[in-house]
Amino acid sequence: MPNLGIVQTDAGIKRTRKRTESLKFDRKIISDRIHKFWNDDTIDRTQDLEARIQRYAKFRMWTEGKDFPWEDSSDVGLPDMITHSLRMQDTLHNAVMSIRPAIVTKAISGKEDADKQSKVDDLIDYQVFVEQEGEKLIGDAADAFVNDGVYTIFTAWVREDREVIDTRYFPKIPDDQVPVSYFKQLIVEEFPKGDIFKKGDGWDWDIQETDKDLVSASFYTRDDDRVELLMKRTVRVYDGPRLRVLDYEDLLYPKRCSNLQIPGPSNPGGAAHVIMVDYPTIDEIERHHKSGFYDLVTDEEMAAIRGASLDRGVNQAAKNQKDAMQGNTVGEVSKEVPSHRALTRVLCFDLYDIDNDGVNEDVVWWMILETKTIVKAKALTEMWPANPPRRPFGGSQFIPIRGRYAGIGLLELLESSHDTLKMVFDQTMDAGTVSNAPFFFYRAASNMKPEVMRMSPGEGYPLADPQRDVYFPTFSQTAQSFGINIMTVVGQQQDKLAMQSEASFGRVPKGQASALRTAEGMQTLLAQGEARPERILRRFFMGLTEAWAQIHELNQRLLPDDKRFMVTGYSEKDKDPYQQIKSASEIKGRFQFDFKANVLNTSKQALQQTMSELLSTYMNPLTVQMGLMGKDEMYRLLRDYGRSRGQDPAEKKYLKAPTPESMEPPILYEEAIHSILLGDPPRGTPAEGAQRHMQKLMTFMQSEFGYFTSPEQLKMFQDWFLKVRQLAVQEVQQQQMLQAMQQFSQNQGAPPGAAKPAQDLSNPPVQGNELIDETLPSARGK
């Protein structure tokens, strides 16, 4: 080896290197910069937030009372907006929850990633719907999507540890045994694989479990002489991706941006900065400070944070108004427990030249707004790794507005018609009130007292000449008829705008009973209204696919080893429903995230109707004879039909799998050989047919068998060849059975060798005016 002029000895080798602060910046400049972003974005959307609060109040049917045309006049909260909104939310929610996994992957980088698709799908589905409240998350997303016109999902990797205390109780210390030996015996029983360390006189112990944190154990005696073992340990309560649907007012961005991703030539509508606002407690901030996650905050700054109070100013205006309209009053900060007080945390995704090279980098700032304290700063890809880099936001708009991130929501669409309905309804109610309890006039010279009188049913009032002293004006019923007609017309327009009708709520529309007389007529009628709901459903799922893609990026880099999870909805009891990912490399790859849901998933009746039509279309003698449908395909179709009817195929009360491979995916010959070359046994059934697949395997054995270089690969190929040959024999037997059935049907059902039926000697039928041959016996001829 040439001498490079570098001489090191064992004593001079540097074996440790602590990482220093990676980003160098002026904290005062950055805090002022973030505060300006926050203040400008909040002011820009003040009127928008006010309008949204008013719509939300109408949605919740909140009213303030009216004093026109008289005090306490009609002020009814109409349920039209909440009716249409909840119906739309239920439709979206059912579309996601009716099919799992709702989001599926498609490998885009090569066939080597195709085998990982199902594992990625099942893992993310478990992380979203089992490890966290995924069903509630979908409900919150549907609520924001429909009501606000846009929903945003924030994705972060959360690793949270908590200290827990566990207690055990044992019999008292035996008289013939010293406490230390008795305690050691108990600890060995509790921790058979741990390293035990005695402390002091033997009443306190430390136990180091394999790959786990240290456990502190202490023994005590109770009043009844029983032994109490108190164990303290730190456990990991969560380690995985966490999704969160953000409130509209808690996400700030420049008003003229079409998405929240990094702007550039490939994304001209991106946002130069995005601010996410949330409200952690002082206890949470304290924990991050002690764990070192907030590595920039000093002890002096932490003391100032402990004494700060929540800023209930501009950023809290919308929330305060909602609290007031709902009847909740804002409590005083002084009455709260200090560690429970909430502060405003600003998470700012920014473009900033951090290394003074003249080019902005993607950075993330964490700041406590009340004290303007920068508590953390990192490069974007260091906290949210992705290739290409992207911010951890996903979402979509109900009705998009070109060049704007916020869209048009259903409440905004219905607001005008709602105001019209409410005005006409209140006027109609007031007209009915006046008609039922009209005001009256009386002659001043009569013997009635000159005061306002309120009359009640069944009461009498003495007058000298009632017919001439008192006059009750007569009101026509035109106002009520006019109001009912207007409300009917506006309601019809509102149903069209909301894409819902009586049929959407399970009722037959008036005057359309004939169109809904048959199931086919009802399906045709409903199909006419699926265009816009289908597009809205696709927009909703587009936001979910962005969140799923972000989860996959995080899993590839942060997923802990030996991750075990359960396959949701697993239907085969004789197989292991649990899977294990030994390392993140097993799911590493580039995938496109898509969804399987459509409008049919939102209606159970429509799904059942579709499955019934598929049964009659797919399962017929022609498809069986042509080989388009085999017994495995029939089994899967019948399982799906039973599932659409609410039956669990896993119970196996009605169906059994014809072969063990019935639920395995089809696999091509090329995919099987590629899997063997990678060292994985092929899984599935021959997609091109067992006989054709076996012919390709035999050709491979004759010409290209030398590609296998290890005994394991040869063993995999041999096992796969035997399996395919067995399936090919079964195909031949099935074809022979079909041929026998065809011959049987051609012989009119008579088996080979059976006697032919007796000849029919009756007269042939006559046509028209044709005469019967009199020479025949039946003609009674001579």
CSV table of N, CA and C in Angstrom, one decimal, residues 92-93 96-97 128-129 133-143 245 540 544 548:
chain,number,residue,atom,x,y,z
A,92,LEU,N,-69.0,9.2,1.9
A,92,LEU,CA,-67.6,9.2,1.8
A,92,LEU,C,-67.0,8.2,2.8
A,93,HIS,N,-67.5,8.2,4.0
A,93,HIS,CA,-67.0,7.4,5.1
A,93,HIS,C,-67.2,5.9,4.7
A,96,VAL,N,-64.8,4.4,2.2
A,96,VAL,CA,-63.5,4.0,2.7
A,96,VAL,C,-63.6,2.7,3.5
A,97,MET,N,-64.6,2.7,4.4
A,97,MET,CA,-64.6,1.6,5.4
A,97,MET,C,-65.2,0.3,4.8
A,128,VAL,N,-52.8,2.6,10.2
A,128,VAL,CA,-53.8,3.6,10.2
A,128,VAL,C,-55.1,3.3,11.0
A,129,PHE,N,-55.6,2.0,10.9
A,129,PHE,CA,-56.9,1.7,11.4
A,129,PHE,C,-56.8,0.9,12.7
A,133,GLU,N,-56.8,5.7,15.7
A,133,GLU,CA,-58.2,5.7,15.4
A,133,GLU,C,-58.5,6.1,14.0
A,134,GLY,N,-58.2,5.1,13.1
A,134,GLY,CA,-58.4,5.4,11.7
A,134,GLY,C,-59.8,5.7,11.3
A,135,GLU,N,-60.7,5.0,11.8
A,135,GLU,CA,-62.1,5.3,11.5
A,135,GLU,C,-62.6,6.7,11.8
A,136,LYS,N,-62.1,7.2,13.0
A,136,LYS,CA,-62.4,8.6,13.4
A,136,LYS,C,-61.7,9.5,12.5
A,137,LEU,N,-60.4,9.2,12.1
A,137,LEU,CA,-59.7,10.0,11.2
A,137,LEU,C,-60.4,10.2,9.9
A,138,ILE,N,-60.9,9.2,9.3
A,138,ILE,CA,-61.7,9.3,8.1
A,138,ILE,C,-62.9,10.1,8.3
A,139,GLY,N,-63.6,10.0,9.4
A,139,GLY,CA,-64.7,10.8,9.7
A,139,GLY,C,-64.4,12.3,9.8
A,140,ASP,N,-63.3,12.6,10.5
A,140,ASP,CA,-62.8,14.0,10.5
A,140,ASP,C,-62.4,14.6,9.2
A,141,ALA,N,-61.8,13.7,8.3
A,141,ALA,CA,-61.4,14.2,7.0
A,141,ALA,C,-62.7,14.4,6.2
A,142,ALA,N,-63.7,13.6,6.3
A,142,ALA,CA,-64.9,13.8,5.5
A,142,ALA,C,-65.6,15.0,6.0
A,143,ASP,N,-65.6,15.3,7.3
A,143,ASP,CA,-66.3,16.5,7.8
A,143,ASP,C,-65.6,17.8,7.3
A,245,VAL,N,-55.9,15.2,11.1
A,245,VAL,CA,-56.7,16.2,10.3
A,245,VAL,C,-56.7,17.5,10.9
A,540,PHE,N,-61.7,13.0,-2.9
A,540,PHE,CA,-61.5,12.6,-1.5
A,540,PHE,C,-60.4,11.6,-1.3
A,544,LEU,N,-56.2,11.1,0.4
A,544,LEU,CA,-55.8,9.9,1.3
A,544,LEU,C,-54.5,9.3,0.6
A,548,TRP,N,-51.0,8.3,2.5
A,548,TRP,CA,-50.5,6.9,2.5
A,548,TRP,C,-49.1,6.9,1.9
